[in-house]
C-alpha cells in the first residue's frame, strides 16, 4: 500500500488502479491547493473548497447522497 502522502503520484495511481478508473473519470476535492498539484497534472479534475458549505454544494452537485 502506498504512502498516504498527497505530494506524490503513488497514492493516486493506487486508487485509480483499485477502482479501475482513468484520471479523467475522477474528481478530487481538497481544501489545500498544494494537494491538487499532482492529481491535476495526472489529469484528475481537481476542485478546491474552503468551507463546509462549499463541500456540501460540491457533493450535491456531483449527486452523492449518504445513506
N, CA, C and O atoms as a Maestro MAE file, in Angstrom:
{
 s_m_m2io_version
 :::
 2.0.0
}

f_m_ct {
 s_m_title
 :::
 protein
 m_atom[268] {
  # First column is atom index #
  i_m_mmod_type
  r_m_x_coord
  r_m_y_coord
  r_m_z_coord
  i_m_residue_number
  s_m_chain_name
  s_m_pdb_residue_name
  s_m_pdb_atom_name
  i_m_atomic_number
  :::
  1 25 0.847 -1.176 0.000 1 A "UNK " " N  " 7
  2 3 0.000 0.000 0.000 1 A "UNK " " CA " 6
  3 2 0.890 1.234 0.000 1 A "UNK " " C  " 6
  4 15 1.839 1.306 0.780 1 A "UNK " " O  " 8
  5 25 0.602 2.203 -0.856 2 A "UNK " " N  " 7
  6 3 1.450 3.406 -0.924 2 A "UNK " " CA " 6
  7 2 1.235 4.323 0.276 2 A "UNK " " C  " 6
  8 15 0.283 4.178 1.042 2 A "UNK " " O  " 8
  9 25 2.136 5.246 0.403 3 A "UNK " " N  " 7
  10 3 2.022 6.268 1.442 3 A "UNK " " CA " 6
  11 2 0.747 7.083 1.241 3 A "UNK " " C  " 6
  12 15 0.254 7.217 0.121 3 A "UNK " " O  " 8
  13 25 0.228 7.615 2.320 4 A "UNK " " N  " 7
  14 3 -0.944 8.494 2.237 4 A "UNK " " CA " 6
  15 2 -0.547 9.914 1.869 4 A "UNK " " C  " 6
  16 15 -1.391 10.809 1.822 4 A "UNK " " O  " 8
  17 25 0.725 10.117 1.611 5 A "UNK " " N  " 7
  18 3 1.236 11.427 1.234 5 A "UNK " " CA " 6
  19 2 0.640 11.851 -0.100 5 A "UNK " " C  " 6
  20 15 0.740 11.120 -1.085 5 A "UNK " " O  " 8
  21 25 0.023 13.023 -0.138 6 A "UNK " " N  " 7
  22 3 -0.640 13.500 -1.347 6 A "UNK " " CA " 6
  23 2 0.303 14.239 -2.299 6 A "UNK " " C  " 6
  24 15 -0.135 14.745 -3.333 6 A "UNK " " O  " 8
  25 25 1.588 14.305 -1.960 7 A "UNK " " N  " 7
  26 3 2.517 15.064 -2.799 7 A "UNK " " CA " 6
  27 2 3.121 14.228 -3.919 7 A "UNK " " C  " 6
  28 15 3.835 14.766 -4.764 7 A "UNK " " O  " 8
  29 25 2.853 12.928 -3.946 8 A "UNK " " N  " 7
  30 3 3.381 12.066 -4.993 8 A "UNK " " CA " 6
  31 2 2.266 11.359 -5.742 8 A "UNK " " C  " 6
  32 15 1.111 11.374 -5.316 8 A "UNK " " O  " 8
  33 25 2.617 10.741 -6.857 9 A "UNK " " N  " 7
  34 3 1.624 10.073 -7.697 9 A "UNK " " CA " 6
  35 2 1.189 8.719 -7.152 9 A "UNK " " C  " 6
  36 15 0.127 8.224 -7.531 9 A "UNK " " O  " 8
  37 25 1.977 8.111 -6.277 10 A "UNK " " N  " 7
  38 3 1.712 6.740 -5.832 10 A "UNK " " CA " 6
  39 2 0.291 6.524 -5.317 10 A "UNK " " C  " 6
  40 15 -0.376 5.572 -5.723 10 A "UNK " " O  " 8
  41 25 -0.169 7.384 -4.445 11 A "UNK " " N  " 7
  42 3 -1.496 7.189 -3.847 11 A "UNK " " CA " 6
  43 2 -2.592 7.301 -4.902 11 A "UNK " " C  " 6
  44 15 -3.569 6.554 -4.861 11 A "UNK " " O  " 8
  45 25 -2.439 8.219 -5.836 12 A "UNK " " N  " 7
  46 3 -3.458 8.403 -6.879 12 A "UNK " " CA " 6
  47 2 -3.450 7.230 -7.861 12 A "UNK " " C  " 6
  48 15 -4.509 6.764 -8.282 12 A "UNK " " O  " 8
  49 25 -2.262 6.757 -8.222 13 A "UNK " " N  " 7
  50 3 -2.162 5.593 -9.104 13 A "UNK " " CA " 6
  51 2 -2.774 4.364 -8.442 13 A "UNK " " C  " 6
  52 15 -3.455 3.573 -9.095 13 A "UNK " " O  " 8
  53 25 -2.529 4.208 -7.148 14 A "UNK " " N  " 7
  54 3 -3.093 3.085 -6.398 14 A "UNK " " CA " 6
  55 2 -4.628 3.131 -6.419 14 A "UNK " " C  " 6
  56 15 -5.282 2.127 -6.696 14 A "UNK " " O  " 8
  57 25 -5.186 4.299 -6.125 15 A "UNK " " N  " 7
  58 3 -6.646 4.440 -6.101 15 A "UNK " " CA " 6
  59 2 -7.230 4.224 -7.496 15 A "UNK " " C  " 6
  60 15 -8.223 3.511 -7.646 15 A "UNK " " O  " 8
  61 25 -6.632 4.827 -8.505 16 A "UNK " " N  " 7
  62 3 -7.125 4.651 -9.872 16 A "UNK " " CA " 6
  63 2 -7.125 3.175 -10.268 16 A "UNK " " C  " 6
  64 15 -8.092 2.681 -10.846 16 A "UNK " " O  " 8
  65 25 -6.046 2.485 -9.957 17 A "UNK " " N  " 7
  66 3 -5.965 1.061 -10.263 17 A "UNK " " CA " 6
  67 2 -7.023 0.278 -9.470 17 A "UNK " " C  " 6
  68 15 -7.684 -0.607 -10.014 17 A "UNK " " O  " 8
  69 25 -7.175 0.610 -8.188 18 A "UNK " " N  " 7
  70 3 -8.120 -0.107 -7.325 18 A "UNK " " CA " 6
  71 2 -9.562 0.022 -7.793 18 A "UNK " " C  " 6
  72 15 -10.338 -0.929 -7.702 18 A "UNK " " O  " 8
  73 25 -9.915 1.197 -8.291 19 A "UNK " " N  " 7
  74 3 -11.305 1.402 -8.734 19 A "UNK " " CA " 6
  75 2 -11.455 1.245 -10.246 19 A "UNK " " C  " 6
  76 15 -12.530 1.456 -10.807 19 A "UNK " " O  " 8
  77 25 -10.350 0.868 -10.887 20 A "UNK " " N  " 7
  78 3 -10.343 0.635 -12.345 20 A "UNK " " CA " 6
  79 2 -10.899 1.845 -13.109 20 A "UNK " " C  " 6
  80 15 -11.805 1.732 -13.934 20 A "UNK " " O  " 8
  81 25 -10.318 2.996 -12.796 21 A "UNK " " N  " 7
  82 3 -10.768 4.253 -13.419 21 A "UNK " " CA " 6
  83 2 -9.586 4.967 -14.057 21 A "UNK " " C  " 6
  84 15 -8.434 4.785 -13.661 21 A "UNK " " O  " 8
  85 25 -9.897 5.772 -15.039 22 A "UNK " " N  " 7
  86 3 -8.908 6.650 -15.662 22 A "UNK " " CA " 6
  87 2 -8.963 8.005 -14.942 22 A "UNK " " C  " 6
  88 15 -10.000 8.374 -14.392 22 A "UNK " " O  " 8
  89 25 -7.866 8.731 -14.949 23 A "UNK " " N  " 7
  90 3 -7.848 10.031 -14.273 23 A "UNK " " CA " 6
  91 2 -8.988 10.960 -14.701 23 A "UNK " " C  " 6
  92 15 -9.578 11.642 -13.864 23 A "UNK " " O  " 8
  93 25 -9.298 10.988 -15.997 24 A "UNK " " N  " 7
  94 3 -10.336 11.895 -16.493 24 A "UNK " " CA " 6
  95 2 -11.743 11.504 -16.040 24 A "UNK " " C  " 6
  96 15 -12.697 12.245 -16.277 24 A "UNK " " O  " 8
  97 25 -11.876 10.362 -15.400 25 A "UNK " " N  " 7
  98 3 -13.178 9.919 -14.875 25 A "UNK " " CA " 6
  99 2 -13.357 10.278 -13.406 25 A "UNK " " C  " 6
  100 15 -14.383 9.951 -12.808 25 A "UNK " " O  " 8
  101 25 -12.373 10.944 -12.823 26 A "UNK " " N  " 7
  102 3 -12.368 11.187 -11.379 26 A "UNK " " CA " 6
  103 2 -12.354 12.670 -11.039 26 A "UNK " " C  " 6
  104 15 -11.962 13.515 -11.844 26 A "UNK " " O  " 8
  105 25 -12.796 12.955 -9.822 27 A "UNK " " N  " 7
  106 3 -12.765 14.314 -9.280 27 A "UNK " " CA " 6
  107 2 -12.165 14.239 -7.881 27 A "UNK " " C  " 6
  108 15 -12.541 13.383 -7.080 27 A "UNK " " O  " 8
  109 25 -11.246 15.126 -7.600 28 A "UNK " " N  " 7
  110 3 -10.656 15.221 -6.265 28 A "UNK " " CA " 6
  111 2 -11.038 16.569 -5.678 28 A "UNK " " C  " 6
  112 15 -10.854 17.606 -6.315 28 A "UNK " " O  " 8
  113 25 -11.563 16.554 -4.477 29 A "UNK " " N  " 7
  114 3 -11.935 17.778 -3.768 29 A "UNK " " CA " 6
  115 2 -11.057 17.876 -2.536 29 A "UNK " " C  " 6
  116 15 -10.988 16.935 -1.746 29 A "UNK " " O  " 8
  117 25 -10.386 19.003 -2.365 30 A "UNK " " N  " 7
  118 3 -9.489 19.184 -1.222 30 A "UNK " " CA " 6
  119 2 -9.494 20.657 -0.835 30 A "UNK " " C  " 6
  120 15 -9.849 21.519 -1.638 30 A "UNK " " O  " 8
  121 25 -9.102 20.932 0.385 31 A "UNK " " N  " 7
  122 3 -9.079 22.326 0.849 31 A "UNK " " CA " 6
  123 2 -7.700 22.967 0.732 31 A "UNK " " C  " 6
  124 15 -7.533 24.140 1.066 31 A "UNK " " O  " 8
  125 25 -6.709 22.206 0.260 32 A "UNK " " N  " 7
  126 3 -5.353 22.752 0.135 32 A "UNK " " CA " 6
  127 2 -4.901 22.685 -1.316 32 A "UNK " " C  " 6
  128 15 -4.881 21.614 -1.923 32 A "UNK " " O  " 8
  129 25 -4.546 23.816 -1.854 33 A "UNK " " N  " 7
  130 3 -4.114 23.897 -3.245 33 A "UNK " " CA " 6
  131 2 -2.910 22.993 -3.516 33 A "UNK " " C  " 6
  132 15 -2.818 22.390 -4.585 33 A "UNK " " O  " 8
  133 25 -1.993 22.897 -2.561 34 A "UNK " " N  " 7
  134 3 -0.808 22.053 -2.741 34 A "UNK " " CA " 6
  135 2 -1.178 20.588 -2.987 34 A "UNK " " C  " 6
  136 15 -0.462 19.874 -3.689 34 A "UNK " " O  " 8
  137 25 -2.295 20.142 -2.408 35 A "UNK " " N  " 7
  138 3 -2.727 18.755 -2.583 35 A "UNK " " CA " 6
  139 2 -3.356 18.496 -3.953 35 A "UNK " " C  " 6
  140 15 -3.645 17.350 -4.295 35 A "UNK " " O  " 8
  141 25 -3.565 19.541 -4.727 36 A "UNK " " N  " 7
  142 3 -4.205 19.393 -6.034 36 A "UNK " " CA " 6
  143 2 -3.216 19.407 -7.192 36 A "UNK " " C  " 6
  144 15 -3.584 19.088 -8.322 36 A "UNK " " O  " 8
  145 25 -1.980 19.767 -6.929 37 A "UNK " " N  " 7
  146 3 -0.980 19.920 -7.994 37 A "UNK " " CA " 6
  147 2 -0.718 18.600 -8.724 37 A "UNK " " C  " 6
  148 15 -0.813 18.544 -9.950 37 A "UNK " " O  " 8
  149 25 -0.396 17.556 -7.994 38 A "UNK " " N  " 7
  150 3 -0.045 16.271 -8.612 38 A "UNK " " CA " 6
  151 2 -1.240 15.635 -9.321 38 A "UNK " " C  " 6
  152 15 -1.118 15.264 -10.488 38 A "UNK " " O  " 8
  153 25 -2.396 15.495 -8.654 39 A "UNK " " N  " 7
  154 3 -3.510 14.868 -9.364 39 A "UNK " " CA " 6
  155 2 -3.965 15.665 -10.590 39 A "UNK " " C  " 6
  156 15 -4.364 15.079 -11.596 39 A "UNK " " O  " 8
  157 25 -3.906 16.985 -10.511 40 A "UNK " " N  " 7
  158 3 -4.265 17.806 -11.675 40 A "UNK " " CA " 6
  159 2 -3.317 17.523 -12.841 40 A "UNK " " C  " 6
  160 15 -3.749 17.419 -13.989 40 A "UNK " " O  " 8
  161 25 -2.029 17.400 -12.541 41 A "UNK " " N  " 7
  162 3 -1.041 17.093 -13.578 41 A "UNK " " CA " 6
  163 2 -1.258 15.694 -14.167 41 A "UNK " " C  " 6
  164 15 -0.865 15.426 -15.303 41 A "UNK " " O  " 8
  165 25 -1.884 14.810 -13.393 42 A "UNK " " N  " 7
  166 3 -2.178 13.455 -13.861 42 A "UNK " " CA " 6
  167 2 -3.453 13.395 -14.691 42 A "UNK " " C  " 6
  168 15 -3.749 12.366 -15.298 42 A "UNK " " O  " 8
  169 25 -4.217 14.500 -14.722 43 A "UNK " " N  " 7
  170 3 -5.454 14.525 -15.497 43 A "UNK " " CA " 6
  171 2 -6.712 14.355 -14.682 43 A "UNK " " C  " 6
  172 15 -7.799 14.217 -15.244 43 A "UNK " " O  " 8
  173 25 -6.587 14.361 -13.362 44 A "UNK " " N  " 7
  174 3 -7.748 14.269 -12.480 44 A "UNK " " CA " 6
  175 2 -8.332 15.666 -12.310 44 A "UNK " " C  " 6
  176 15 -7.597 16.619 -12.052 44 A "UNK " " O  " 8
  177 25 -9.653 15.795 -12.454 45 A "UNK " " N  " 7
  178 3 -10.291 17.091 -12.222 45 A "UNK " " CA " 6
  179 2 -10.173 17.408 -10.736 45 A "UNK " " C  " 6
  180 15 -10.511 16.577 -9.892 45 A "UNK " " O  " 8
  181 25 -9.702 18.594 -10.418 46 A "UNK " " N  " 7
  182 3 -9.483 18.983 -9.028 46 A "UNK " " CA " 6
  183 2 -10.278 20.228 -8.693 46 A "UNK " " C  " 6
  184 15 -10.343 21.174 -9.478 46 A "UNK " " O  " 8
  185 25 -10.882 20.212 -7.515 47 A "UNK " " N  " 7
  186 3 -11.676 21.333 -7.044 47 A "UNK " " CA " 6
  187 2 -11.217 21.675 -5.634 47 A "UNK " " C  " 6
  188 15 -11.159 20.807 -4.763 47 A "UNK " " O  " 8
  189 25 -10.894 22.938 -5.417 48 A "UNK " " N  " 7
  190 3 -10.509 23.408 -4.084 48 A "UNK " " CA " 6
  191 2 -11.740 23.978 -3.397 48 A "UNK " " C  " 6
  192 15 -12.478 24.776 -3.974 48 A "UNK " " O  " 8
  193 25 -11.948 23.557 -2.161 49 A "UNK " " N  " 7
  194 3 -13.051 24.121 -1.391 49 A "UNK " " CA " 6
  195 2 -12.498 24.792 -0.140 49 A "UNK " " C  " 6
  196 15 -11.395 24.484 0.312 49 A "UNK " " O  " 8
  197 25 -13.279 25.710 0.410 50 A "UNK " " N  " 7
  198 3 -12.801 26.481 1.566 50 A "UNK " " CA " 6
  199 2 -13.637 26.299 2.824 50 A "UNK " " C  " 6
  200 15 -13.134 26.507 3.928 50 A "UNK " " O  " 8
  201 25 -14.882 25.921 2.684 51 A "UNK " " N  " 7
  202 3 -15.773 25.854 3.838 51 A "UNK " " CA " 6
  203 2 -16.623 24.593 3.780 51 A "UNK " " C  " 6
  204 15 -16.678 23.924 2.748 51 A "UNK " " O  " 8
  205 25 -17.280 24.270 4.876 52 A "UNK " " N  " 7
  206 3 -18.205 23.139 4.891 52 A "UNK " " CA " 6
  207 2 -19.355 23.374 3.915 52 A "UNK " " C  " 6
  208 15 -19.863 22.427 3.314 52 A "UNK " " O  " 8
  209 25 -19.763 24.623 3.755 53 A "UNK " " N  " 7
  210 3 -20.838 24.928 2.821 53 A "UNK " " CA " 6
  211 2 -20.411 24.634 1.387 53 A "UNK " " C  " 6
  212 15 -21.202 24.126 0.592 53 A "UNK " " O  " 8
  213 25 -19.168 24.953 1.060 54 A "UNK " " N  " 7
  214 3 -18.721 24.692 -0.307 54 A "UNK " " CA " 6
  215 2 -18.612 23.201 -0.577 54 A "UNK " " C  " 6
  216 15 -18.927 22.758 -1.682 54 A "UNK " " O  " 8
  217 25 -18.175 22.411 0.403 55 A "UNK " " N  " 7
  218 3 -18.099 20.967 0.179 55 A "UNK " " CA " 6
  219 2 -19.502 20.385 0.069 55 A "UNK " " C  " 6
  220 15 -19.719 19.474 -0.730 55 A "UNK " " O  " 8
  221 25 -20.446 20.874 0.836 56 A "UNK " " N  " 7
  222 3 -21.827 20.397 0.735 56 A "UNK " " CA " 6
  223 2 -22.385 20.674 -0.651 56 A "UNK " " C  " 6
  224 15 -23.047 19.820 -1.240 56 A "UNK " " O  " 8
  225 25 -22.122 21.859 -1.171 57 A "UNK " " N  " 7
  226 3 -22.569 22.211 -2.517 57 A "UNK " " CA " 6
  227 2 -21.957 21.271 -3.555 57 A "UNK " " C  " 6
  228 15 -22.655 20.769 -4.436 57 A "UNK " " O  " 8
  229 25 -20.660 21.038 -3.446 58 A "UNK " " N  " 7
  230 3 -19.980 20.198 -4.425 58 A "UNK " " CA " 6
  231 2 -20.466 18.750 -4.375 58 A "UNK " " C  " 6
  232 15 -20.648 18.113 -5.412 58 A "UNK " " O  " 8
  233 25 -20.675 18.239 -3.164 59 A "UNK " " N  " 7
  234 3 -21.172 16.869 -3.028 59 A "UNK " " CA " 6
  235 2 -22.558 16.769 -3.656 59 A "UNK " " C  " 6
  236 15 -22.853 15.795 -4.348 59 A "UNK " " O  " 8
  237 25 -23.402 17.757 -3.425 60 A "UNK " " N  " 7
  238 3 -24.739 17.777 -4.022 60 A "UNK " " CA " 6
  239 2 -24.635 17.894 -5.543 60 A "UNK " " C  " 6
  240 15 -25.358 17.215 -6.272 60 A "UNK " " O  " 8
  241 25 -23.753 18.739 -6.009 61 A "UNK " " N  " 7
  242 3 -23.570 18.943 -7.455 61 A "UNK " " CA " 6
  243 2 -23.213 17.653 -8.176 61 A "UNK " " C  " 6
  244 15 -23.665 17.407 -9.294 61 A "UNK " " O  " 8
  245 25 -22.393 16.830 -7.522 62 A "UNK " " N  " 7
  246 3 -21.977 15.582 -8.160 62 A "UNK " " CA " 6
  247 2 -22.924 14.418 -7.855 62 A "UNK " " C  " 6
  248 15 -22.660 13.278 -8.238 62 A "UNK " " O  " 8
  249 25 -24.021 14.713 -7.165 63 A "UNK " " N  " 7
  250 3 -25.077 13.714 -6.995 63 A "UNK " " CA " 6
  251 2 -24.832 12.670 -5.925 63 A "UNK " " C  " 6
  252 15 -25.488 11.629 -5.945 63 A "UNK " " O  " 8
  253 25 -23.924 12.897 -4.995 64 A "UNK " " N  " 7
  254 3 -23.665 11.933 -3.943 64 A "UNK " " CA " 6
  255 2 -24.679 12.096 -2.831 64 A "UNK " " C  " 6
  256 15 -24.940 13.213 -2.386 64 A "UNK " " O  " 8
  257 25 -25.250 11.002 -2.382 65 A "UNK " " N  " 7
  258 3 -26.133 11.048 -1.216 65 A "UNK " " CA " 6
  259 2 -25.682 9.977 -0.260 65 A "UNK " " C  " 6
  260 15 -25.462 8.837 -0.669 65 A "UNK " " O  " 8
  261 25 -25.537 10.315 1.013 66 A "UNK " " N  " 7
  262 3 -25.127 9.325 2.020 66 A "UNK " " CA " 6
  263 2 -26.358 8.577 2.510 66 A "UNK " " C  " 6
  264 15 -27.467 9.112 2.515 66 A "UNK " " O  " 8
  265 25 -26.154 7.383 2.904 67 A "UNK " " N  " 7
  266 3 -27.267 6.531 3.384 67 A "UNK " " CA " 6
  267 2 -27.103 6.273 4.861 67 A "UNK " " C  " 6
  268 15 -27.926 5.582 5.462 67 A "UNK " " O  " 8
  :::
 }
 m_bond[267] {
  # First column is bond index #
  i_m_from
  i_m_to
  i_m_order
  :::
  1 1 2 1
  2 2 3 1
  3 3 4 2
  4 3 5 1
  5 5 6 1
  6 6 7 1
  7 7 8 2
  8 7 9 1
  9 9 10 1
  10 10 11 1
  11 11 12 2
  12 11 13 1
  13 13 14 1
  14 14 15 1
  15 15 16 2
  16 15 17 1
  17 17 18 1
  18 18 19 1
  19 19 20 2
  20 19 21 1
  21 21 22 1
  22 22 23 1
  23 23 24 2
  24 23 25 1
  25 25 26 1
  26 26 27 1
  27 27 28 2
  28 27 29 1
  29 29 30 1
  30 30 31 1
  31 31 32 2
  32 31 33 1
  33 33 34 1
  34 34 35 1
  35 35 36 2
  36 35 37 1
  37 37 38 1
  38 38 39 1
  39 39 40 2
  40 39 41 1
  41 41 42 1
  42 42 43 1
  43 43 44 2
  44 43 45 1
  45 45 46 1
  46 46 47 1
  47 47 48 2
  48 47 49 1
  49 49 50 1
  50 50 51 1
  51 51 52 2
  52 51 53 1
  53 53 54 1
  54 54 55 1
  55 55 56 2
  56 55 57 1
  57 57 58 1
  58 58 59 1
  59 59 60 2
  60 59 61 1
  61 61 62 1
  62 62 63 1
  63 63 64 2
  64 63 65 1
  65 65 66 1
  66 66 67 1
  67 67 68 2
  68 67 69 1
  69 69 70 1
  70 70 71 1
  71 71 72 2
  72 71 73 1
  73 73 74 1
  74 74 75 1
  75 75 76 2
  76 75 77 1
  77 77 78 1
  78 78 79 1
  79 79 80 2
  80 79 81 1
  81 81 82 1
  82 82 83 1
  83 83 84 2
  84 83 85 1
  85 85 86 1
  86 86 87 1
  87 87 88 2
  88 87 89 1
  89 89 90 1
  90 90 91 1
  91 91 92 2
  92 91 93 1
  93 93 94 1
  94 94 95 1
  95 95 96 2
  96 95 97 1
  97 97 98 1
  98 98 99 1
  99 99 100 2
  100 99 101 1
  101 101 102 1
  102 102 103 1
  103 103 104 2
  104 103 105 1
  105 105 106 1
  106 106 107 1
  107 107 108 2
  108 107 109 1
  109 109 110 1
  110 110 111 1
  111 111 112 2
  112 111 113 1
  113 113 114 1
  114 114 115 1
  115 115 116 2
  116 115 117 1
  117 117 118 1
  118 118 119 1
  119 119 120 2
  120 119 121 1
  121 121 122 1
  122 122 123 1
  123 123 124 2
  124 123 125 1
  125 125 126 1
  126 126 127 1
  127 127 128 2
  128 127 129 1
  129 129 130 1
  130 130 131 1
  131 131 132 2
  132 131 133 1
  133 133 134 1
  134 134 135 1
  135 135 136 2
  136 135 137 1
  137 137 138 1
  138 138 139 1
  139 139 140 2
  140 139 141 1
  141 141 142 1
  142 142 143 1
  143 143 144 2
  144 143 145 1
  145 145 146 1
  146 146 147 1
  147 147 148 2
  148 147 149 1
  149 149 150 1
  150 150 151 1
  151 151 152 2
  152 151 153 1
  153 153 154 1
  154 154 155 1
  155 155 156 2
  156 155 157 1
  157 157 158 1
  158 158 159 1
  159 159 160 2
  160 159 161 1
  161 161 162 1
  162 162 163 1
  163 163 164 2
  164 163 165 1
  165 165 166 1
  166 166 167 1
  167 167 168 2
  168 167 169 1
  169 169 170 1
  170 170 171 1
  171 171 172 2
  172 171 173 1
  173 173 174 1
  174 174 175 1
  175 175 176 2
  176 175 177 1
  177 177 178 1
  178 178 179 1
  179 179 180 2
  180 179 181 1
  181 181 182 1
  182 182 183 1
  183 183 184 2
  184 183 185 1
  185 185 186 1
  186 186 187 1
  187 187 188 2
  188 187 189 1
  189 189 190 1
  190 190 191 1
  191 191 192 2
  192 191 193 1
  193 193 194 1
  194 194 195 1
  195 195 196 2
  196 195 197 1
  197 197 198 1
  198 198 199 1
  199 199 200 2
  200 199 201 1
  201 201 202 1
  202 202 203 1
  203 203 204 2
  204 203 205 1
  205 205 206 1
  206 206 207 1
  207 207 208 2
  208 207 209 1
  209 209 210 1
  210 210 211 1
  211 211 212 2
  212 211 213 1
  213 213 214 1
  214 214 215 1
  215 215 216 2
  216 215 217 1
  217 217 218 1
  218 218 219 1
  219 219 220 2
  220 219 221 1
  221 221 222 1
  222 222 223 1
  223 223 224 2
  224 223 225 1
  225 225 226 1
  226 226 227 1
  227 227 228 2
  228 227 229 1
  229 229 230 1
  230 230 231 1
  231 231 232 2
  232 231 233 1
  233 233 234 1
  234 234 235 1
  235 235 236 2
  236 235 237 1
  237 237 238 1
  238 238 239 1
  239 239 240 2
  240 239 241 1
  241 241 242 1
  242 242 243 1
  243 243 244 2
  244 243 245 1
  245 245 246 1
  246 246 247 1
  247 247 248 2
  248 247 249 1
  249 249 250 1
  250 250 251 1
  251 251 252 2
  252 251 253 1
  253 253 254 1
  254 254 255 1
  255 255 256 2
  256 255 257 1
  257 257 258 1
  258 258 259 1
  259 259 260 2
  260 259 261 1
  261 261 262 1
  262 262 263 1
  263 263 264 2
  264 263 265 1
  265 265 266 1
  266 266 267 1
  267 267 268 2
  :::
 }
}
